[in-house]
Amino acid sequence: MTPVTGADGGAANIGIRVDRDRCAGSGVCALFEPRYFDQSEEDGLALPRVREAAPEALPVLRAAASRCPAGAITLVVPDTRESAAGDRAD
Amino acid sequence: MTQSFELQVDKRRSLLDPVPELLEISARAPLSKAPGGMPGWIATGREVVRQILGDSERFSNVPPPEPGGRKLDQHEGSLLHIDPPEHSRLRRLVAPMFTVRQMRRLEPMMERIVADHLDVLERAGQPADLMRHFARPVSGLVLAEILGLPRDDLPELSRLSDYRAAGHSARRKPAATAYFRHFEQLVAEQRRHPGEGLVGTLIREHGDGVTDEELAGLCEGIANGSIENTAEAIALGTLALLLHPEQLALLRERPELMDRAVEELLRYVSVVAVVSPRTALVDVAIAGEMIRAGEVVSCSVLAANRCPHDDGLADGLDIAREESANHLALGHGNHFCLGAGLARVQMRIAFTGLLERFPGLRLGAGVEELRFRLLAPQFGVETLPVAW
C-alpha cells in the first residue's frame, strides 16, 4: 500500500483521526476506502493507514467519515476541524 | 397475503414495499407520536433515524418492559440489548473475527458452500424452494463454520428459530429458551475442548474474562443474524431481482455492478424493518419535537430507506445507483450490524452463483402465492419457489 501524501508535502494536507472510544469496528471505512483505512487484528478497530492525505482525497475521506456508523472518523482540514458530526443531535 | 390486524404499521408490507400508512406518516414528519397501538414515537426520516441510532449517550438499547410488566428474555451477551461500556467491551471481543480482512479469508469457504448448494437447488427439481435448498443452508453452514458449531445442530436451530419467529404462538417462549440452551451447551462443550471457531478462540484468548452466559448470548446474536437475517437477505434480494427483470438483466450484462447491487438490494428489502427500540435517557429535542426521558422510539429503517425524503432520491430498485450505499439497512451507530461484512460477502457470492448457474432464473409460483413472515423480528419469506 503506497502511503498517500500531499503532492508537495505541504501544510494543506488533511489529517485523518479515528476516535478509538467511539469506533465500533464496523469495518465500513476499510471496506469502502481501503487505501486509507485498515482494521486492527487485535480489536477490529479502525486504523488509518496514513496520518495525512493530499487535499484531492477530501471528497472520499468526507464520504468515509459520513458513512462511519459510529461517527468515529475526524478529518483535520486546514483552518477547520471536521467530523462525522450530525450523529449527536445537539 | 393475509396480514394480522394487530401488526404495527412499521412492520407491515405490501409485497416488499412499505404500506401506504407508513408512507403517509413519513410524509407528514420525520418524527411523530406513534400511531394507535404503538408506544412512544416513530422515527421515519433518514437523518432523524441516523441521529437517534448514532446517539448512544442519550438513547439506550436496554429493552423497555413489555406491556403488563413482562420482561423480555435477555442475556448478558445480547449485544443488541446492552449499552456502553458493557457493549463496547463485548463487541471488541468479537469485532476482530468480523473484520474486512477476516471476511476475505473466509471467502473460499463461502464459495464452496454456495457452489454445493447451487447443486442441491438444481437437483431439487423445478420449482425448487430457494429458501429451503439454498438461502437457509448456505447461511446456516457459514454460521456453523464461524462459530465452530456442529453442522448437525442446524436443522434443530432452524426449527426453533421458526417457532421464535411465529409471533404469538405458544411455542415461542419454550423455543426461545431451547434455542439459548443450545448455545449454552456449545459453550460448555468448548470450555472443555476449545475448537477452532469463534467460541473456542474467545475461550483460548480470554478465558475467564468472558462468562459462559456472555459467550452463549454472543453466539445467539450471531446465529440470529445468520440463520435469519442473512438467509432472508439472500432470498428477498433474489425475489427483488426476479420482480424487476430489467434489473436482473442489467446485472447479468454488467456483473461489475454486483457490489452496488448488494447495497441497493439491502436498502430495497430492508430485512430488519425496525431496529430494537431506543429509550431516551434524558429529554432530547430533535426534529422540532421533544422526546422525554423514558420515552421509547421505534426507528423505522424501512421508512428511512424506502419512503420519499427531501433529498429527492427515487425509491425504485436501481442496482446501478451509487448513493444507495448510504442506506440504513444494517443499522447505524455503535450497534451497527456486527456481521455486515459477512452478509455482504455472502450476498455477493450467492447472487453471482445463482446468476451464473441459472441463466433463466425466474419465480416458480405466482407472487400472490408467496407467504411472508410479518411477525418475526426480521421480514422474510416462508418459501421462495424458483424455476430456471
CSV table of C-alpha atoms in Angstrom, one decimal:
chain,number,residue,atom,x,y,z
A,1,MET,CA,0.0,0.0,0.0
A,2,THR,CA,1.5,3.3,-1.1
A,3,PRO,CA,1.4,6.0,1.6
A,4,VAL,CA,-0.8,8.8,0.5
A,5,THR,CA,0.8,12.1,1.0
A,6,GLY,CA,0.4,15.6,-0.3
A,7,ALA,CA,2.0,16.3,-3.7
A,8,ASP,CA,4.2,18.9,-2.1
A,9,GLY,CA,4.1,17.5,1.4
A,10,GLY,CA,2.9,21.0,2.4
A,11,ALA,CA,0.6,22.2,5.1
A,12,ALA,CA,-2.5,21.8,3.0
A,13,ASN,CA,-2.8,18.1,3.9
A,14,ILE,CA,-5.8,16.6,5.6
A,15,GLY,CA,-5.3,14.9,8.9
A,16,ILE,CA,-7.1,11.6,9.4
A,17,ARG,CA,-8.1,10.7,13.0
A,18,VAL,CA,-10.0,7.8,14.4
A,19,ASP,CA,-11.6,8.1,17.9
A,20,ARG,CA,-11.0,4.6,19.3
A,21,ASP,CA,-13.5,5.2,22.1
A,22,ARG,CA,-16.3,5.7,19.5
A,23,CYS,CA,-15.1,3.2,16.9
A,24,ALA,CA,-17.3,0.1,16.8
A,25,GLY,CA,-15.1,-1.9,14.5
A,26,SER,CA,-17.8,-2.0,11.8
A,27,GLY,CA,-15.1,-2.1,9.0
A,28,VAL,CA,-17.1,0.2,6.8
A,29,CYS,CA,-14.1,2.5,6.2
A,30,ALA,CA,-11.8,-0.4,5.5
A,31,LEU,CA,-14.3,-1.9,3.1
A,32,PHE,CA,-15.1,1.2,1.1
A,33,GLU,CA,-11.8,3.1,1.4
A,34,PRO,CA,-9.1,0.5,1.8
A,35,ARG,CA,-6.5,3.0,0.6
A,36,TYR,CA,-6.9,5.0,3.7
A,37,PHE,CA,-8.2,2.6,6.4
A,38,ASP,CA,-7.4,-0.8,7.8
A,39,GLN,CA,-8.5,-2.6,10.9
A,40,SER,CA,-6.6,-3.9,13.9
A,41,GLU,CA,-6.2,-7.6,14.2
A,42,GLU,CA,-6.4,-7.3,17.9
A,43,ASP,CA,-9.7,-5.5,18.5
A,44,GLY,CA,-11.1,-4.9,15.0
A,45,LEU,CA,-11.0,-1.1,15.4
A,46,ALA,CA,-10.2,1.1,12.5
A,47,LEU,CA,-6.6,2.1,11.8
A,48,PRO,CA,-5.9,4.9,9.4
A,49,ARG,CA,-3.2,3.7,7.0
A,50,VAL,CA,-1.8,7.2,6.9
A,51,ARG,CA,-1.9,10.2,9.2
A,52,GLU,CA,-2.3,12.7,6.4
A,53,ALA,CA,-3.7,12.7,2.9
A,54,ALA,CA,-3.4,15.1,-0.1
A,55,PRO,CA,-6.2,17.7,-0.5
A,56,GLU,CA,-7.5,15.8,-3.5
A,57,ALA,CA,-8.6,13.0,-1.2
A,58,LEU,CA,-11.0,15.2,0.7
A,59,PRO,CA,-14.2,14.0,-1.1
A,60,VAL,CA,-13.6,10.3,-0.5
A,61,LEU,CA,-12.5,11.0,3.1
A,62,ARG,CA,-15.6,13.1,3.7
A,63,ALA,CA,-17.7,10.2,2.3
A,64,ALA,CA,-15.8,7.7,4.6
A,65,ALA,CA,-16.3,10.0,7.6
A,66,SER,CA,-20.0,10.5,7.0
A,67,ARG,CA,-20.6,6.8,6.3
A,68,CYS,CA,-18.9,5.7,9.5
A,69,PRO,CA,-21.7,4.3,11.6
A,70,ALA,CA,-20.0,5.2,14.8
A,71,GLY,CA,-19.1,8.8,13.8
A,72,ALA,CA,-15.5,7.9,14.8
A,73,ILE,CA,-13.6,9.5,11.9
A,74,THR,CA,-12.5,13.1,12.2
A,75,LEU,CA,-10.8,15.0,9.4
A,76,VAL,CA,-8.4,17.8,10.2
A,77,VAL,CA,-8.8,20.2,7.3
A,78,PRO,CA,-6.5,23.2,7.4
A,79,ASP,CA,-8.3,26.0,9.3
A,80,THR,CA,-11.3,23.8,10.2
A,81,ARG,CA,-11.9,20.6,12.1
A,82,GLU,CA,-14.5,18.3,10.6
A,83,SER,CA,-16.0,15.3,12.0
A,84,ALA,CA,-18.6,12.8,11.0
A,85,ALA,CA,-20.9,15.0,13.0
A,86,GLY,CA,-24.7,15.0,12.8
A,87,ASP,CA,-24.7,11.8,14.8
A,88,ARG,CA,-25.2,13.6,18.0
A,89,ALA,CA,-28.4,15.6,17.8
A,90,ASP,CA,-27.1,18.6,19.6
B,1,MET,CA,-51.2,-12.1,1.5
B,2,THR,CA,-53.0,-12.2,4.9
B,3,GLN,CA,-51.9,-9.6,7.4
B,4,SER,CA,-52.5,-9.6,11.1
B,5,PHE,CA,-54.8,-6.7,12.1
B,6,GLU,CA,-52.7,-6.1,15.1
B,7,LEU,CA,-49.5,-5.8,13.2
B,8,GLN,CA,-47.7,-2.4,13.7
B,9,VAL,CA,-47.6,-0.1,10.7
B,10,ASP,CA,-43.8,-0.1,10.6
B,11,LYS,CA,-43.7,-3.9,10.1
B,12,ARG,CA,-46.5,-4.3,7.5
B,13,ARG,CA,-45.6,-4.5,3.9
B,14,SER,CA,-47.2,-4.5,0.5
B,15,LEU,CA,-45.1,-7.3,-1.1
B,16,LEU,CA,-41.6,-5.8,-0.5
B,17,ASP,CA,-42.8,-2.2,-0.2
B,18,PRO,CA,-43.8,0.0,2.8
B,19,VAL,CA,-47.6,0.2,3.2
B,20,PRO,CA,-49.4,3.5,2.3
B,21,GLU,CA,-49.9,4.3,6.0
B,22,LEU,CA,-46.2,4.3,6.7
B,23,LEU,CA,-45.6,6.5,3.6
B,24,GLU,CA,-48.2,8.9,5.0
B,25,ILE,CA,-46.6,9.1,8.4
B,26,SER,CA,-43.3,9.6,6.8
B,27,ALA,CA,-44.6,12.3,4.5
B,28,ARG,CA,-46.1,14.3,7.5
B,29,ALA,CA,-43.0,14.4,9.6
B,30,PRO,CA,-39.6,12.7,10.1
B,31,LEU,CA,-40.5,12.1,13.8
B,32,SER,CA,-44.1,11.6,15.0
B,33,LYS,CA,-46.0,10.3,18.0
B,34,ALA,CA,-46.6,6.7,17.2
B,35,PRO,CA,-50.0,5.7,15.8
B,36,GLY,CA,-52.5,3.7,17.8
B,37,GLY,CA,-51.2,0.5,19.3
B,38,MET,CA,-47.6,1.6,19.4
B,39,PRO,CA,-45.9,3.2,22.4
B,40,GLY,CA,-43.9,6.4,22.2
B,41,TRP,CA,-42.5,7.7,18.9
B,42,ILE,CA,-41.8,6.6,15.4
B,43,ALA,CA,-38.8,8.0,13.5
B,44,THR,CA,-39.1,7.7,9.7
B,45,GLY,CA,-36.8,10.4,8.4
B,46,ARG,CA,-33.4,9.2,7.2
B,47,GLU,CA,-31.5,11.9,9.2
B,48,VAL,CA,-33.5,11.6,12.3
B,49,VAL,CA,-33.1,7.8,12.3
B,50,ARG,CA,-29.3,8.3,11.8
B,51,GLN,CA,-29.1,10.8,14.7
B,52,ILE,CA,-31.0,8.6,17.1
B,53,LEU,CA,-29.1,5.4,16.3
B,54,GLY,CA,-25.9,7.3,16.4
B,55,ASP,CA,-26.5,8.8,19.8
B,56,SER,CA,-25.8,6.0,22.4
B,57,GLU,CA,-25.2,8.7,25.0
B,58,ARG,CA,-28.8,9.8,25.1
B,59,PHE,CA,-30.6,6.7,23.8
B,60,SER,CA,-30.4,3.3,25.5
B,61,ASN,CA,-30.8,-0.1,23.8
B,62,VAL,CA,-31.9,-1.8,27.1
B,63,PRO,CA,-35.4,-3.1,26.1
B,64,PRO,CA,-38.4,-1.3,27.7
B,65,PRO,CA,-40.6,-3.6,29.8
B,66,GLU,CA,-43.3,-5.2,27.7
B,67,PRO,CA,-46.9,-4.2,28.4
B,68,GLY,CA,-48.1,-5.9,31.5
B,69,GLY,CA,-44.6,-5.8,33.0
B,70,ARG,CA,-43.5,-8.9,31.2
B,71,LYS,CA,-39.7,-8.9,30.7
B,72,LEU,CA,-38.1,-10.0,27.5
B,73,ASP,CA,-35.7,-12.9,27.6
B,74,GLN,CA,-32.4,-11.2,27.7
B,75,HIS,CA,-28.9,-12.5,28.4
B,76,GLU,CA,-25.6,-10.9,29.4
B,77,GLY,CA,-24.1,-11.3,25.9
B,78,SER,CA,-27.0,-10.0,23.9
B,79,LEU,CA,-25.2,-7.1,22.2
B,80,LEU,CA,-28.4,-5.6,20.9
B,81,HIS,CA,-29.9,-5.1,24.4
B,82,ILE,CA,-27.0,-3.5,26.2
B,83,ASP,CA,-25.3,-0.1,26.4
B,84,PRO,CA,-21.7,1.0,26.7
B,85,PRO,CA,-19.4,0.3,28.5
B,86,GLU,CA,-20.5,-3.4,28.6
B,87,HIS,CA,-21.5,-3.2,25.0
B,88,SER,CA,-18.1,-1.8,23.9
B,89,ARG,CA,-16.2,-4.4,25.9
B,90,LEU,CA,-18.1,-7.4,24.4
B,91,ARG,CA,-18.2,-6.0,20.9
B,92,ARG,CA,-14.5,-5.6,20.9
B,93,LEU,CA,-14.0,-9.2,21.8
B,94,VAL,CA,-15.8,-10.4,18.7
B,95,ALA,CA,-15.1,-7.5,16.3
B,96,PRO,CA,-11.7,-8.9,15.2
B,97,MET,CA,-13.5,-12.0,13.9
B,98,PHE,CA,-15.6,-9.9,11.5
B,99,THR,CA,-13.0,-7.6,10.0
B,100,VAL,CA,-12.8,-7.0,6.3
B,101,ARG,CA,-9.6,-8.9,6.2
B,102,GLN,CA,-11.1,-11.9,8.1
B,103,MET,CA,-14.1,-11.9,5.6
B,104,ARG,CA,-11.6,-12.1,2.8
B,105,ARG,CA,-10.0,-15.2,4.4
B,106,LEU,CA,-13.4,-16.8,4.7
B,107,GLU,CA,-14.4,-16.2,1.1
B,108,PRO,CA,-13.2,-19.6,-0.2
B,109,MET,CA,-15.2,-21.4,2.5
B,110,MET,CA,-18.3,-19.4,1.5
B,111,GLU,CA,-17.7,-20.0,-2.2
B,112,ARG,CA,-17.5,-23.8,-1.6
B,113,ILE,CA,-20.8,-23.8,0.4
B,114,VAL,CA,-22.6,-21.7,-2.2
B,115,ALA,CA,-21.4,-24.0,-5.0
B,116,ASP,CA,-22.5,-27.1,-3.2
B,117,HIS,CA,-26.0,-25.6,-2.7
B,118,LEU,CA,-26.3,-24.5,-6.2
B,119,ASP,CA,-26.0,-28.2,-6.9
B,120,VAL,CA,-28.6,-29.0,-4.2
B,121,LEU,CA,-31.0,-26.5,-5.6
B,122,GLU,CA,-30.6,-27.8,-9.1
B,123,ARG,CA,-31.1,-31.4,-8.0
B,124,ALA,CA,-34.3,-30.5,-6.1
B,125,GLY,CA,-36.0,-30.1,-9.4
B,126,GLN,CA,-38.3,-27.3,-10.6
B,127,PRO,CA,-39.9,-25.4,-9.0
B,128,ALA,CA,-37.3,-25.6,-6.2
B,129,ASP,CA,-37.6,-23.7,-2.9
B,130,LEU,CA,-34.7,-21.3,-2.9
B,131,MET,CA,-35.2,-20.7,0.8
B,132,ARG,CA,-35.0,-24.3,1.9
B,133,HIS,CA,-32.4,-25.6,-0.6
B,134,PHE,CA,-30.2,-22.6,-0.8
B,135,ALA,CA,-30.5,-19.5,1.3
B,136,ARG,CA,-31.0,-21.2,4.7
B,137,PRO,CA,-28.5,-24.0,4.4
B,138,VAL,CA,-25.9,-21.5,3.0
B,139,SER,CA,-26.2,-19.0,5.8
B,140,GLY,CA,-26.5,-21.8,8.3
B,141,LEU,CA,-23.4,-23.7,7.2
B,142,VAL,CA,-21.4,-20.4,7.1
B,143,LEU,CA,-22.6,-19.8,10.7
B,144,ALA,CA,-21.5,-23.3,11.8
B,145,GLU,CA,-18.1,-22.7,10.3
B,146,ILE,CA,-17.7,-19.4,12.0
B,147,LEU,CA,-18.9,-20.4,15.5
B,148,GLY,CA,-17.4,-23.9,15.5
B,149,LEU,CA,-21.0,-25.3,15.7
B,150,PRO,CA,-21.6,-28.9,14.6
B,151,ARG,CA,-23.4,-28.7,11.3
B,152,ASP,CA,-25.8,-31.4,12.5
B,153,ASP,CA,-27.2,-28.8,15.0
B,154,LEU,CA,-28.5,-26.6,12.2
B,155,PRO,CA,-31.9,-28.3,11.4
B,156,GLU,CA,-32.9,-28.1,15.1
B,157,LEU,CA,-31.7,-24.5,15.4
B,158,SER,CA,-33.6,-23.6,12.3
B,159,ARG,CA,-36.8,-25.2,13.6
B,160,LEU,CA,-36.5,-23.4,16.9
B,161,SER,CA,-35.8,-20.2,15.1
B,162,ASP,CA,-39.0,-20.7,13.1
B,163,TYR,CA,-41.1,-21.0,16.2
B,164,ARG,CA,-39.4,-18.0,17.7
B,165,ALA,CA,-40.4,-16.1,14.6
B,166,ALA,CA,-44.0,-17.1,14.9
B,167,GLY,CA,-45.2,-14.1,16.9
B,168,HIS,CA,-47.8,-15.1,19.4
B,169,SER,CA,-47.5,-18.8,19.1
B,170,ALA,CA,-47.5,-20.7,22.4
B,171,ARG,CA,-44.4,-22.5,21.2
B,172,ARG,CA,-42.5,-19.2,21.0
B,173,LYS,CA,-41.2,-18.9,24.6
B,174,PRO,CA,-40.1,-22.6,25.0
B,175,ALA,CA,-38.4,-22.4,21.6
B,176,ALA,CA,-36.5,-19.2,22.6
B,177,THR,CA,-35.4,-21.0,25.8
B,178,ALA,CA,-34.3,-24.1,24.0
B,179,TYR,CA,-32.5,-22.0,21.4
B,180,PHE,CA,-30.5,-20.3,24.0
B,181,ARG,CA,-29.9,-23.6,25.8
B,182,HIS,CA,-28.3,-24.9,22.6
B,183,PHE,CA,-25.7,-22.2,22.7
B,184,GLU,CA,-25.1,-22.7,26.5
B,185,GLN,CA,-24.3,-26.4,25.7
B,186,LEU,CA,-22.0,-25.4,22.8
B,187,VAL,CA,-20.1,-23.1,25.2
B,188,ALA,CA,-19.9,-25.8,27.9
B,189,GLU,CA,-18.5,-28.2,25.4
B,190,GLN,CA,-16.0,-25.7,24.0
B,191,ARG,CA,-14.8,-24.8,27.6
B,192,ARG,CA,-13.7,-28.4,27.9
B,193,HIS,CA,-12.3,-28.7,24.4
B,194,PRO,CA,-11.9,-25.3,22.8
B,195,GLY,CA,-12.1,-25.7,19.0
B,196,GLU,CA,-11.0,-23.5,16.0
B,197,GLY,CA,-14.2,-21.5,15.7
B,198,LEU,CA,-15.2,-18.2,17.3
B,199,VAL,CA,-16.2,-19.7,20.7
B,200,GLY,CA,-13.1,-21.8,21.1
B,201,THR,CA,-10.9,-18.8,20.1
B,202,LEU,CA,-12.6,-16.5,22.6
B,203,ILE,CA,-12.2,-19.1,25.3
B,204,ARG,CA,-8.5,-19.6,24.5
B,205,GLU,CA,-7.8,-15.8,24.3
B,206,HIS,CA,-9.9,-14.5,27.1
B,207,GLY,CA,-10.6,-17.5,29.4
B,208,ASP,CA,-12.4,-16.3,32.5
B,209,GLY,CA,-12.5,-12.8,31.1
B,210,VAL,CA,-15.8,-13.7,29.4
B,211,THR,CA,-18.6,-15.6,31.1
B,212,ASP,CA,-20.5,-18.6,29.8
B,213,GLU,CA,-23.7,-16.6,29.6
B,214,GLU,CA,-21.9,-13.8,27.7
B,215,LEU,CA,-20.5,-16.3,25.2
B,216,ALA,CA,-23.9,-18.0,24.7
B,217,GLY,CA,-25.5,-14.6,24.3
B,218,LEU,CA,-22.9,-13.6,21.7
B,219,CYS,CA,-23.5,-16.9,19.8
B,220,GLU,CA,-27.2,-16.4,19.9
B,221,GLY,CA,-27.0,-12.9,18.4
B,222,ILE,CA,-24.6,-14.0,15.7
B,223,ALA,CA,-26.7,-17.0,15.0
B,224,ASN,CA,-29.9,-14.9,14.6
B,225,GLY,CA,-28.0,-12.7,12.1
B,226,SER,CA,-27.0,-15.7,10.1
B,227,ILE,CA,-29.9,-18.2,10.3
B,228,GLU,CA,-32.5,-15.4,9.9
B,229,ASN,CA,-31.3,-12.1,8.6
B,230,THR,CA,-28.7,-13.3,6.0
B,231,ALA,CA,-30.9,-16.1,4.8
B,232,GLU,CA,-33.7,-13.6,4.3
B,233,ALA,CA,-31.5,-11.1,2.6
B,234,ILE,CA,-30.4,-13.7,0.1
B,235,ALA,CA,-33.9,-14.9,-0.6
B,236,LEU,CA,-35.6,-11.4,-0.6
B,237,GLY,CA,-32.8,-9.9,-2.6
B,238,THR,CA,-33.3,-12.7,-5.2
B,239,LEU,CA,-37.0,-12.0,-5.1
B,240,ALA,CA,-36.5,-8.3,-5.7
B,241,LEU,CA,-34.4,-9.1,-8.7
B,242,LEU,CA,-36.9,-11.6,-10.1
B,243,LEU,CA,-39.7,-9.0,-9.7
B,244,HIS,CA,-37.6,-6.5,-11.7
B,245,PRO,CA,-36.5,-8.4,-14.8
B,246,GLU,CA,-34.8,-5.4,-16.3
B,247,GLN,CA,-32.6,-5.0,-13.3
B,248,LEU,CA,-31.8,-8.7,-13.3
B,249,ALA,CA,-30.8,-8.4,-17.0
B,250,LEU,CA,-28.7,-5.4,-16.3
B,251,LEU,CA,-26.8,-7.3,-13.5
B,252,ARG,CA,-26.2,-10.2,-15.9
B,253,GLU,CA,-24.9,-7.9,-18.5
B,254,ARG,CA,-22.7,-5.9,-16.2
B,255,PRO,CA,-21.5,-8.2,-13.4
B,256,GLU,CA,-19.2,-5.4,-12.2
B,257,LEU,CA,-22.3,-3.7,-10.7
B,258,MET,CA,-22.6,-6.5,-8.2
B,259,ASP,CA,-21.2,-4.6,-5.2
B,260,ARG,CA,-23.6,-1.7,-5.8
B,261,ALA,CA,-26.4,-4.2,-6.4
B,262,VAL,CA,-25.8,-5.8,-3.0
B,263,GLU,CA,-26.1,-2.3,-1.3
B,264,GLU,CA,-29.2,-1.5,-3.3
B,265,LEU,CA,-30.8,-4.8,-2.5
B,266,LEU,CA,-30.0,-4.4,1.2
B,267,ARG,CA,-31.7,-1.0,1.1
B,268,TYR,CA,-34.7,-2.2,-1.0
B,269,VAL,CA,-35.6,-5.3,1.0
B,270,SER,CA,-34.6,-3.8,4.5
B,271,VAL,CA,-34.9,-7.2,6.2
B,272,VAL,CA,-34.9,-5.5,9.6
B,273,ALA,CA,-37.7,-3.1,9.1
B,274,VAL,CA,-37.5,-1.6,12.5
B,275,VAL,CA,-34.5,-1.9,14.8
B,276,SER,CA,-34.5,-2.6,18.6
B,277,PRO,CA,-36.4,0.2,20.3
B,278,ARG,CA,-34.4,3.0,21.8
B,279,THR,CA,-35.3,4.6,25.1
B,280,ALA,CA,-34.4,8.3,25.8
B,281,LEU,CA,-32.2,8.6,28.8
B,282,VAL,CA,-32.7,12.3,29.0
B,283,ASP,CA,-35.1,14.8,27.4
B,284,VAL,CA,-34.0,15.1,23.8
B,285,ALA,CA,-35.0,18.0,21.5
B,286,ILE,CA,-34.9,16.6,17.9
B,287,ALA,CA,-36.7,17.4,14.6
B,288,GLY,CA,-38.8,20.1,16.3
B,289,GLU,CA,-40.1,17.6,18.9
B,290,MET,CA,-39.2,16.8,22.5
B,291,ILE,CA,-38.7,13.2,23.3
B,292,ARG,CA,-38.9,12.9,27.1
B,293,ALA,CA,-36.6,10.8,29.2
B,294,GLY,CA,-38.1,7.3,29.4
B,295,GLU,CA,-40.0,7.5,26.2
B,296,VAL,CA,-39.4,4.9,23.5
B,297,VAL,CA,-38.6,5.5,19.9
B,298,SER,CA,-39.2,3.0,17.1
B,299,CYS,CA,-36.7,3.7,14.3
B,300,SER,CA,-38.2,2.6,11.0
B,301,VAL,CA,-35.3,1.6,8.8
B,302,LEU,CA,-37.8,0.6,6.2
B,303,ALA,CA,-39.2,4.2,6.1
B,304,ALA,CA,-35.7,5.7,6.2
B,305,ASN,CA,-34.6,3.5,3.3
B,306,ARG,CA,-37.8,3.5,1.2
B,307,CYS,CA,-40.1,6.4,1.8
B,308,PRO,CA,-39.5,9.6,-0.2
B,309,HIS,CA,-37.5,12.2,1.6
B,310,ASP,CA,-36.4,15.8,1.0
B,311,ASP,CA,-33.3,14.6,-0.8
B,312,GLY,CA,-35.5,13.5,-3.6
B,313,LEU,CA,-33.9,10.1,-4.1
B,314,ALA,CA,-36.3,7.9,-6.1
B,315,ASP,CA,-37.3,4.6,-4.4
B,316,GLY,CA,-37.4,2.3,-7.4
B,317,LEU,CA,-34.9,-0.6,-7.5
B,318,ASP,CA,-31.9,0.7,-9.3
B,319,ILE,CA,-28.8,-1.5,-8.9
B,320,ALA,CA,-26.6,0.9,-10.7
B,321,ARG,CA,-27.1,3.8,-8.2
B,322,GLU,CA,-24.2,4.9,-6.2
B,323,GLU,CA,-26.0,6.6,-3.3
B,324,SER,CA,-27.8,3.5,-2.1
B,325,ALA,CA,-24.6,2.8,-0.1
B,326,ASN,CA,-25.9,5.3,2.4
B,327,HIS,CA,-28.8,3.1,3.4
B,328,LEU,CA,-29.5,2.2,7.0
B,329,ALA,CA,-30.4,-1.5,6.3
B,330,LEU,CA,-27.5,-2.7,8.5
B,331,GLY,CA,-28.2,-0.1,11.2
B,332,HIS,CA,-26.2,2.8,12.3
B,333,GLY,CA,-24.2,3.8,15.4
B,334,ASN,CA,-22.4,1.5,17.8
B,335,HIS,CA,-24.9,-1.3,17.3
B,336,PHE,CA,-24.2,-1.3,13.6
B,337,CYS,CA,-24.6,-4.9,12.3
B,338,LEU,CA,-21.6,-6.9,13.5
B,339,GLY,CA,-21.9,-9.3,10.6
B,340,ALA,CA,-22.4,-6.6,8.0
B,341,GLY,CA,-19.3,-7.6,6.1
B,342,LEU,CA,-20.2,-11.3,6.3
B,343,ALA,CA,-23.7,-10.6,5.0
B,344,ARG,CA,-22.3,-8.6,2.1
B,345,VAL,CA,-19.8,-11.2,1.0
B,346,GLN,CA,-22.4,-14.0,1.3
B,347,MET,CA,-24.9,-12.0,-0.7
B,348,ARG,CA,-22.4,-11.2,-3.4
B,349,ILE,CA,-21.2,-14.8,-3.7
B,350,ALA,CA,-24.8,-16.2,-3.6
B,351,PHE,CA,-26.2,-13.8,-6.3
B,352,THR,CA,-23.2,-14.3,-8.5
B,353,GLY,CA,-23.6,-18.1,-8.2
B,354,LEU,CA,-27.3,-18.0,-8.9
B,355,LEU,CA,-27.0,-15.8,-11.9
B,356,GLU,CA,-24.2,-17.9,-13.4
B,357,ARG,CA,-25.8,-21.3,-12.8
B,358,PHE,CA,-29.3,-20.4,-13.8
B,359,PRO,CA,-29.4,-18.1,-16.8
B,360,GLY,CA,-33.2,-18.5,-16.9
B,361,LEU,CA,-33.9,-18.0,-13.2
B,362,ARG,CA,-37.5,-16.9,-12.6
B,363,LEU,CA,-40.2,-17.1,-10.0
B,364,GLY,CA,-41.6,-20.6,-9.8
B,365,ALA,CA,-45.0,-19.5,-8.4
B,366,GLY,CA,-47.4,-16.6,-8.6
B,367,VAL,CA,-46.5,-13.6,-6.5
B,368,GLU,CA,-49.9,-13.9,-4.8
B,369,GLU,CA,-48.9,-17.4,-3.5
B,370,LEU,CA,-45.9,-16.1,-1.6
B,371,ARG,CA,-46.3,-16.1,2.2
B,372,PHE,CA,-44.3,-13.6,4.2
B,373,ARG,CA,-43.1,-13.5,7.8
B,374,LEU,CA,-44.5,-10.4,9.3
B,375,LEU,CA,-44.4,-11.2,13.0
B,376,ALA,CA,-40.7,-12.1,13.1
B,377,PRO,CA,-38.1,-9.5,14.2
B,378,GLN,CA,-37.0,-9.7,10.6
B,379,PHE,CA,-39.1,-9.6,7.5
B,380,GLY,CA,-38.9,-12.8,5.5
B,381,VAL,CA,-40.5,-15.2,3.0
B,382,GLU,CA,-41.6,-18.7,4.1
B,383,THR,CA,-40.7,-20.3,0.8
B,384,LEU,CA,-39.4,-18.9,-2.5
B,385,PRO,CA,-40.2,-21.3,-5.4
B,386,VAL,CA,-37.9,-20.7,-8.4
B,387,ALA,CA,-37.6,-22.2,-11.8
B,388,TRP,CA,-34.9,-21.8,-14.5
